[in-house]
PDB file of C-alpha atoms in Angstrom:
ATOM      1  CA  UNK A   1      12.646  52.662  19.417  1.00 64.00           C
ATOM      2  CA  UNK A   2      13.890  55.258  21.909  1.00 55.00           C
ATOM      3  CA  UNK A   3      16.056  55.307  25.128  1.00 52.00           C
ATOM      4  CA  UNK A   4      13.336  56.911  27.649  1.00 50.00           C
ATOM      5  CA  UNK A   5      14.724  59.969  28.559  1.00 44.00           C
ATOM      6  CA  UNK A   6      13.555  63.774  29.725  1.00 39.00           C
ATOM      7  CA  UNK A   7      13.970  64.379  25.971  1.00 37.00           C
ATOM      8  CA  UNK A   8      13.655  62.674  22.532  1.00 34.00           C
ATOM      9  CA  UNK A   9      16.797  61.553  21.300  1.00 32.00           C
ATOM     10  CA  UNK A  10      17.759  59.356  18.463  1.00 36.00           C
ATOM     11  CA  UNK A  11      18.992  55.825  19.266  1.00 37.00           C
ATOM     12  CA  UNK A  12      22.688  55.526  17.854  1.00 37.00           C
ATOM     13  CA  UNK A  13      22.922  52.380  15.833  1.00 37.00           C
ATOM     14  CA  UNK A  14      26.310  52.380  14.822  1.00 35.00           C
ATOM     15  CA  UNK A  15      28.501  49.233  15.747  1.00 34.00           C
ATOM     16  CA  UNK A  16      30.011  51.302  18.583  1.00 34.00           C
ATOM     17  CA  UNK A  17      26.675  52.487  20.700  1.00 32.00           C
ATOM     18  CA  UNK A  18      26.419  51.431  24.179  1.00 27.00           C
ATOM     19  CA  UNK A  19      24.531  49.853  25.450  1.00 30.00           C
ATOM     20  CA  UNK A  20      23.275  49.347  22.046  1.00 31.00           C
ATOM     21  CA  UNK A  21      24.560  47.782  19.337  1.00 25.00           C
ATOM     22  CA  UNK A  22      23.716  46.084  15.455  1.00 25.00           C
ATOM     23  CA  UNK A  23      23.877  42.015  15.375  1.00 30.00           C
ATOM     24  CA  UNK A  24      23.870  40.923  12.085  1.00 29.00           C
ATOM     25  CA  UNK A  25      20.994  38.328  11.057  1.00 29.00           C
ATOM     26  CA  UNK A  26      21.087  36.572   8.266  1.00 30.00           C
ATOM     27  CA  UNK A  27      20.899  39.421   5.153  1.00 28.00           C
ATOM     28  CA  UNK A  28      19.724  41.591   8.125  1.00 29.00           C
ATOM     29  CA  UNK A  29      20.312  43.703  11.592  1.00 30.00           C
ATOM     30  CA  UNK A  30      18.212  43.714  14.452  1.00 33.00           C
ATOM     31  CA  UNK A  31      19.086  46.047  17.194  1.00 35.00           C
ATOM     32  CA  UNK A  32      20.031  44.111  20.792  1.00 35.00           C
ATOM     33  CA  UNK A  33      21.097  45.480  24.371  1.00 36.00           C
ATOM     34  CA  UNK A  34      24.580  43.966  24.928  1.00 35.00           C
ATOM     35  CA  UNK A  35      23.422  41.155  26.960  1.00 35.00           C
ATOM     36  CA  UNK A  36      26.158  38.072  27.692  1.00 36.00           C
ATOM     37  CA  UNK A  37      25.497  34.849  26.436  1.00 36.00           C
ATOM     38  CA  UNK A  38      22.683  33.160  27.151  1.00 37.00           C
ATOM     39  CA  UNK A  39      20.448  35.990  27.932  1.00 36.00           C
ATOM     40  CA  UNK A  40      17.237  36.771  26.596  1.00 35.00           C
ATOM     41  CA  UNK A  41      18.423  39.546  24.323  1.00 35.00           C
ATOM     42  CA  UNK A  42      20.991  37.605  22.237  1.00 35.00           C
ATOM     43  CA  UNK A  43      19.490  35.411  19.232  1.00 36.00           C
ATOM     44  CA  UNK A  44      17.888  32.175  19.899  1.00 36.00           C
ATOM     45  CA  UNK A  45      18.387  29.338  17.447  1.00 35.00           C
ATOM     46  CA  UNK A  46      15.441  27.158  16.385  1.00 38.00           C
ATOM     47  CA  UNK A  47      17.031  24.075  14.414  1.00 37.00           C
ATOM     48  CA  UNK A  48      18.744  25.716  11.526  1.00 34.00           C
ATOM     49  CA  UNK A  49      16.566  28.841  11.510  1.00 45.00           C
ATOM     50  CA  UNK A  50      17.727  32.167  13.629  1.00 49.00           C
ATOM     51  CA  UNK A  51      14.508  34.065  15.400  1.00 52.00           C
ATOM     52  CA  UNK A  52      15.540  37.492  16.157  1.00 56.00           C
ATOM     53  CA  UNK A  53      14.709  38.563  19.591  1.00 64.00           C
ATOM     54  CA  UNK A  54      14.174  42.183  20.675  1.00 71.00           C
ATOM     55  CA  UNK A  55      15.182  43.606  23.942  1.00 83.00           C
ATOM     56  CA  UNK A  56      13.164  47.111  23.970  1.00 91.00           C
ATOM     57  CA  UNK A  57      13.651  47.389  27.762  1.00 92.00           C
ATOM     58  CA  UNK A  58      13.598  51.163  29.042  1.00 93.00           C
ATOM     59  CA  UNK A  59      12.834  52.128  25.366  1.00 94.00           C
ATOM     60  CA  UNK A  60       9.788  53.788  23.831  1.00 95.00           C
ATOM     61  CA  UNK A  61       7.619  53.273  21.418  1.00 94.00           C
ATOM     62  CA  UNK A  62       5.348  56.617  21.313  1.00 94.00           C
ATOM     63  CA  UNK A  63       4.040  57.190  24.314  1.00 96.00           C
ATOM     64  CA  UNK A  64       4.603  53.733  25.686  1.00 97.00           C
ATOM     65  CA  UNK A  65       7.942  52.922  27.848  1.00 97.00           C
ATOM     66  CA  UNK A  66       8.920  49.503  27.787  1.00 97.00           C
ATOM     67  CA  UNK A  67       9.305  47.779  31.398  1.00 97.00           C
ATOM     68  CA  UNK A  68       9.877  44.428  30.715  1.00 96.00           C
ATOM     69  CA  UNK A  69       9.440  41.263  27.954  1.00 94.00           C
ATOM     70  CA  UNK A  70       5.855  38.858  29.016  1.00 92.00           C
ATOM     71  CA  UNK A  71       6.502  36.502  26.178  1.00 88.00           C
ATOM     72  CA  UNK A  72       7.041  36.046  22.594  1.00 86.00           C
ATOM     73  CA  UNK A  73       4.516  34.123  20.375  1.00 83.00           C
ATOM     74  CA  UNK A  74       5.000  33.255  16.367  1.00 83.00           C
ATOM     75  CA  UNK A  75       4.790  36.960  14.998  1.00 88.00           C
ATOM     76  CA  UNK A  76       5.771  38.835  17.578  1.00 92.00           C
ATOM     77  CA  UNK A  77       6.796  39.601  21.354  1.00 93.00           C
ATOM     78  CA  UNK A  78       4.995  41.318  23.972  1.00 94.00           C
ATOM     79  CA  UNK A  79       6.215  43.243  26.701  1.00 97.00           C
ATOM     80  CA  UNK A  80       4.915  45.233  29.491  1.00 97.00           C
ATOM     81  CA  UNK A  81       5.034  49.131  29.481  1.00 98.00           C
ATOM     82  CA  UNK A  82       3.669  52.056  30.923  1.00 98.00           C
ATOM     83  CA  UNK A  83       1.403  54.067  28.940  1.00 97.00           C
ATOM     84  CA  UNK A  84       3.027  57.408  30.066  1.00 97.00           C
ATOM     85  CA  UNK A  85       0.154  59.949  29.581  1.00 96.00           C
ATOM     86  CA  UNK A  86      -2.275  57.809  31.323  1.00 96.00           C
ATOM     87  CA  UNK A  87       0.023  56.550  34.013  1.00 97.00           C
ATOM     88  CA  UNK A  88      -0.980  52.725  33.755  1.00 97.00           C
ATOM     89  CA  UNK A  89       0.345  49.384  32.206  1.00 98.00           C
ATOM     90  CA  UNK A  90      -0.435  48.220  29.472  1.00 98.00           C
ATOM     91  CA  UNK A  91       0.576  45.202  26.551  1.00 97.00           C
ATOM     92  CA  UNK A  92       3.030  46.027  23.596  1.00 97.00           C
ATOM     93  CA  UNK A  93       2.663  43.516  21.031  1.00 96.00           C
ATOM     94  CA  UNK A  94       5.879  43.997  19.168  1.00 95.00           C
ATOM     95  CA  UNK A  95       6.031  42.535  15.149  1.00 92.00           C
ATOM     96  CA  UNK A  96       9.126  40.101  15.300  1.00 89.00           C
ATOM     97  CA  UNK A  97      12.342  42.174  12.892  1.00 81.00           C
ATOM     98  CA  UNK A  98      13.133  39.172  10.916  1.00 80.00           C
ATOM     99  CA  UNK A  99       9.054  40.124   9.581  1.00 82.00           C
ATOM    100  CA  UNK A 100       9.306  43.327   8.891  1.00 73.00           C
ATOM    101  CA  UNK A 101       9.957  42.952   4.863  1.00 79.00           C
ATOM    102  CA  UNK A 102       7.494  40.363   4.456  1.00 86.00           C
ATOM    103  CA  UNK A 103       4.071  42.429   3.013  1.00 89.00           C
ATOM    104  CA  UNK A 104       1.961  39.375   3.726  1.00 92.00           C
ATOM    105  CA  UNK A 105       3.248  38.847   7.646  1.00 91.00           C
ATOM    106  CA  UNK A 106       2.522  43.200   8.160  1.00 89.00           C
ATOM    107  CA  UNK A 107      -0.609  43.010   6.712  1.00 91.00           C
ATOM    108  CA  UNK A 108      -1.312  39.927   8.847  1.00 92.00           C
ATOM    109  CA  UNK A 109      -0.619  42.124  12.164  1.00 92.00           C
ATOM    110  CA  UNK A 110      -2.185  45.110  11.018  1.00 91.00           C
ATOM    111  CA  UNK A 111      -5.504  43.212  10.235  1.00 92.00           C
ATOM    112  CA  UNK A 112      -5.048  41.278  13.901  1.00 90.00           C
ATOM    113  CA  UNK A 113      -5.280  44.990  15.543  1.00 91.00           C
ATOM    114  CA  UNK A 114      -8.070  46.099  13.208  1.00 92.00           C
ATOM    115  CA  UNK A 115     -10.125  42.612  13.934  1.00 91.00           C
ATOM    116  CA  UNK A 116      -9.278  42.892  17.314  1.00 89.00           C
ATOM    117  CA  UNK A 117     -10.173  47.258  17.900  1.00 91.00           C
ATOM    118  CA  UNK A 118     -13.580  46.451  16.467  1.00 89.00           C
ATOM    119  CA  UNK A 119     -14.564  43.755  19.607  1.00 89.00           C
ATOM    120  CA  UNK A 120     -15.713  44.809  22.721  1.00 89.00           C
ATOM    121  CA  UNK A 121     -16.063  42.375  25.430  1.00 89.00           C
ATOM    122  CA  UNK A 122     -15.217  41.965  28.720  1.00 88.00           C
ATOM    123  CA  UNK A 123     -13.116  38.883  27.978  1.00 86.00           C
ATOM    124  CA  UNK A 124     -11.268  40.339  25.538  1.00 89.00           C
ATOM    125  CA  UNK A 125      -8.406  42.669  25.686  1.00 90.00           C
ATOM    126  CA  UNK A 126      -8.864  45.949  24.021  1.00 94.00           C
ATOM    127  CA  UNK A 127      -6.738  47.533  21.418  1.00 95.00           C
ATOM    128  CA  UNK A 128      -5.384  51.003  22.802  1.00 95.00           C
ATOM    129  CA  UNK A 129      -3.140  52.057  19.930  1.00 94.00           C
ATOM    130  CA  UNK A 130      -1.409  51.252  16.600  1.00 93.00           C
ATOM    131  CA  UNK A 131       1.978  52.418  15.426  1.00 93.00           C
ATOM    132  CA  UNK A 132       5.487  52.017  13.790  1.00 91.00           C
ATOM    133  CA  UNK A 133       8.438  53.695  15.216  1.00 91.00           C
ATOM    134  CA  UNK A 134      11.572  53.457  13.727  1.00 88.00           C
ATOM    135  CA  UNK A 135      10.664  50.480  11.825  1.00 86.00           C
ATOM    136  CA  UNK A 136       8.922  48.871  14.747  1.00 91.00           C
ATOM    137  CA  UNK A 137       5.304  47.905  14.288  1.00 92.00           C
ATOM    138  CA  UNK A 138       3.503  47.641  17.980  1.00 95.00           C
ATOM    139  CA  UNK A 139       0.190  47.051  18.691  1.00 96.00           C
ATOM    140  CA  UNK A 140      -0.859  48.794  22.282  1.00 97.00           C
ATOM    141  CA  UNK A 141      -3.375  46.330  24.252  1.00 96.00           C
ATOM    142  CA  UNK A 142      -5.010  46.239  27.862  1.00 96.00           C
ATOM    143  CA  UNK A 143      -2.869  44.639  30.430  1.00 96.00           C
ATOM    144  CA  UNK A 144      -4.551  42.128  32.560  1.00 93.00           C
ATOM    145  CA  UNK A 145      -2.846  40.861  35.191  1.00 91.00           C
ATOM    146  CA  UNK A 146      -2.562  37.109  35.591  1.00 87.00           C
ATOM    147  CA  UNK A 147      -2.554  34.142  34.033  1.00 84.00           C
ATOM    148  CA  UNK A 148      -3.688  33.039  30.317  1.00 80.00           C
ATOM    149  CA  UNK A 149      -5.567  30.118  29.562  1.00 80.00           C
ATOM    150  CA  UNK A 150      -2.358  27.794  28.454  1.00 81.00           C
ATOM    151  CA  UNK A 151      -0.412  28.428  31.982  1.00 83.00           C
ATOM    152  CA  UNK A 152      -3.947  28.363  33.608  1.00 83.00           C
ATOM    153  CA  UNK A 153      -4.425  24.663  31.556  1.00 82.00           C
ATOM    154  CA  UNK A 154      -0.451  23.786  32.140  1.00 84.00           C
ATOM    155  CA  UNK A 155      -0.045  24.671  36.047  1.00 85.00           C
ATOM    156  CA  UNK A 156      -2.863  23.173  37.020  1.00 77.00           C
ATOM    157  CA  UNK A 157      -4.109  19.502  36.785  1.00 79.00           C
ATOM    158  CA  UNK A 158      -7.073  18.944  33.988  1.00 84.00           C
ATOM    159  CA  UNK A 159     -10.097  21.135  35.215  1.00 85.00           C
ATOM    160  CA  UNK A 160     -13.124  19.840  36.430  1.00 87.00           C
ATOM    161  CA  UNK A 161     -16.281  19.194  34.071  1.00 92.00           C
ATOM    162  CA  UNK A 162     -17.429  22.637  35.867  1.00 94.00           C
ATOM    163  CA  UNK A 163     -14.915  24.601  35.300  1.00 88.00           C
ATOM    164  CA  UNK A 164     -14.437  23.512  31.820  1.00 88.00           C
ATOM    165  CA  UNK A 165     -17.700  24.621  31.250  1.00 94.00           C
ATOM    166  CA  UNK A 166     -17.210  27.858  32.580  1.00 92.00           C
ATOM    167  CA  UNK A 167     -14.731  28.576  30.807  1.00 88.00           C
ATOM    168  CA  UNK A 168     -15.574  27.642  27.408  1.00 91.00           C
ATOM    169  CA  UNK A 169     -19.126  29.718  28.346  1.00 93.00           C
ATOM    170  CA  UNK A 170     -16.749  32.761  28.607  1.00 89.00           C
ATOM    171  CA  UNK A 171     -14.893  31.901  25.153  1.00 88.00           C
ATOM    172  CA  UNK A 172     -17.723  31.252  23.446  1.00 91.00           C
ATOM    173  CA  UNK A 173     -19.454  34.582  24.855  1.00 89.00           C
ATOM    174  CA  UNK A 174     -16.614  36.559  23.236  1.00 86.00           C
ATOM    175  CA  UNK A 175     -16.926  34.932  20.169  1.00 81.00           C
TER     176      UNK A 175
END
């Protein structure tokens, strides 16, 4: 990924870049803002297993700049950017590093954004774009703004019989 600048320019990846620099993980490197402990951009440890995490913030990835990280789920994280030749938001679904050698986990996400650009539906999010930079794999998706169905089922109390029903009428419509 790319600074987002007037021009293209190569990110520097030696040990020295600022603000960017290589972490090592494990028999690999993952590239990290220098963030102080803590943060979200340093490696998070799950028991006895590393999970790299990404910060792409005020990078691009084609013509998408990255604004800020929504989340991360088991294959990859997501983060708001701007779409810059449209001027609007959009979801970047970002394939975790620590995947990016396994054949079976890219061909997983690559068939996700295939499955997913052949649905249309109102209540589901469209795929916009497909693409590696720099040995990133993204998958470009319609922002929506708000909340998804786990906060919606976390924050509030258990829904009504109604609503339940009114929302598993709009699950099962997309399916």
């Amino acid at each position: 990924p790319q600074k987002a600048a007037p021009e293209t320019t190569q990110v520097d990846t030696s040990a020295a870049a600022k603000p960017r620099l290589l972490r090592d993980y494990g028999s690999k490197s993952m590239m990290t803002r220098e963030e102080p402990a803590g943060s979200m951009a340093e490696t998070l440890l799950l028991g006895s297993q590393q999970r790299a995490v990404l910060d792409l913030t005020d990078c691009m990835l084609g013509e998408f700049r990255i604004l800020r990280r929504l989340g991360s789920g088991g294959m990859a994280q997501v983060y708001l950017a701007e779409q810059t030749s449209l001027k609007r938001n959009v979801a970047v679904k970002v394939m975790r590093p620590d995947f990016g050698d396994d054949e079976t986990l890219r061909a997983r996400f690559e068939h996700e954004a295939l499955a997913a650009a052949g649905l249309n539906h109102r209540n589901i999010v469209q795929v916009l774009s497909v693409g590696e930079q720099d040995g990133v794999r993204y998958i470009a998706q319609e922002y929506v703004l708000g909340m998804n169905m786990k906060q919606f089922i976390t924050k509030k109390p258990p829904p009504s019989a109604k609503v339940a029903i009114h929302l598993l009428r709009q699950v099962c419509a997309a399916l």
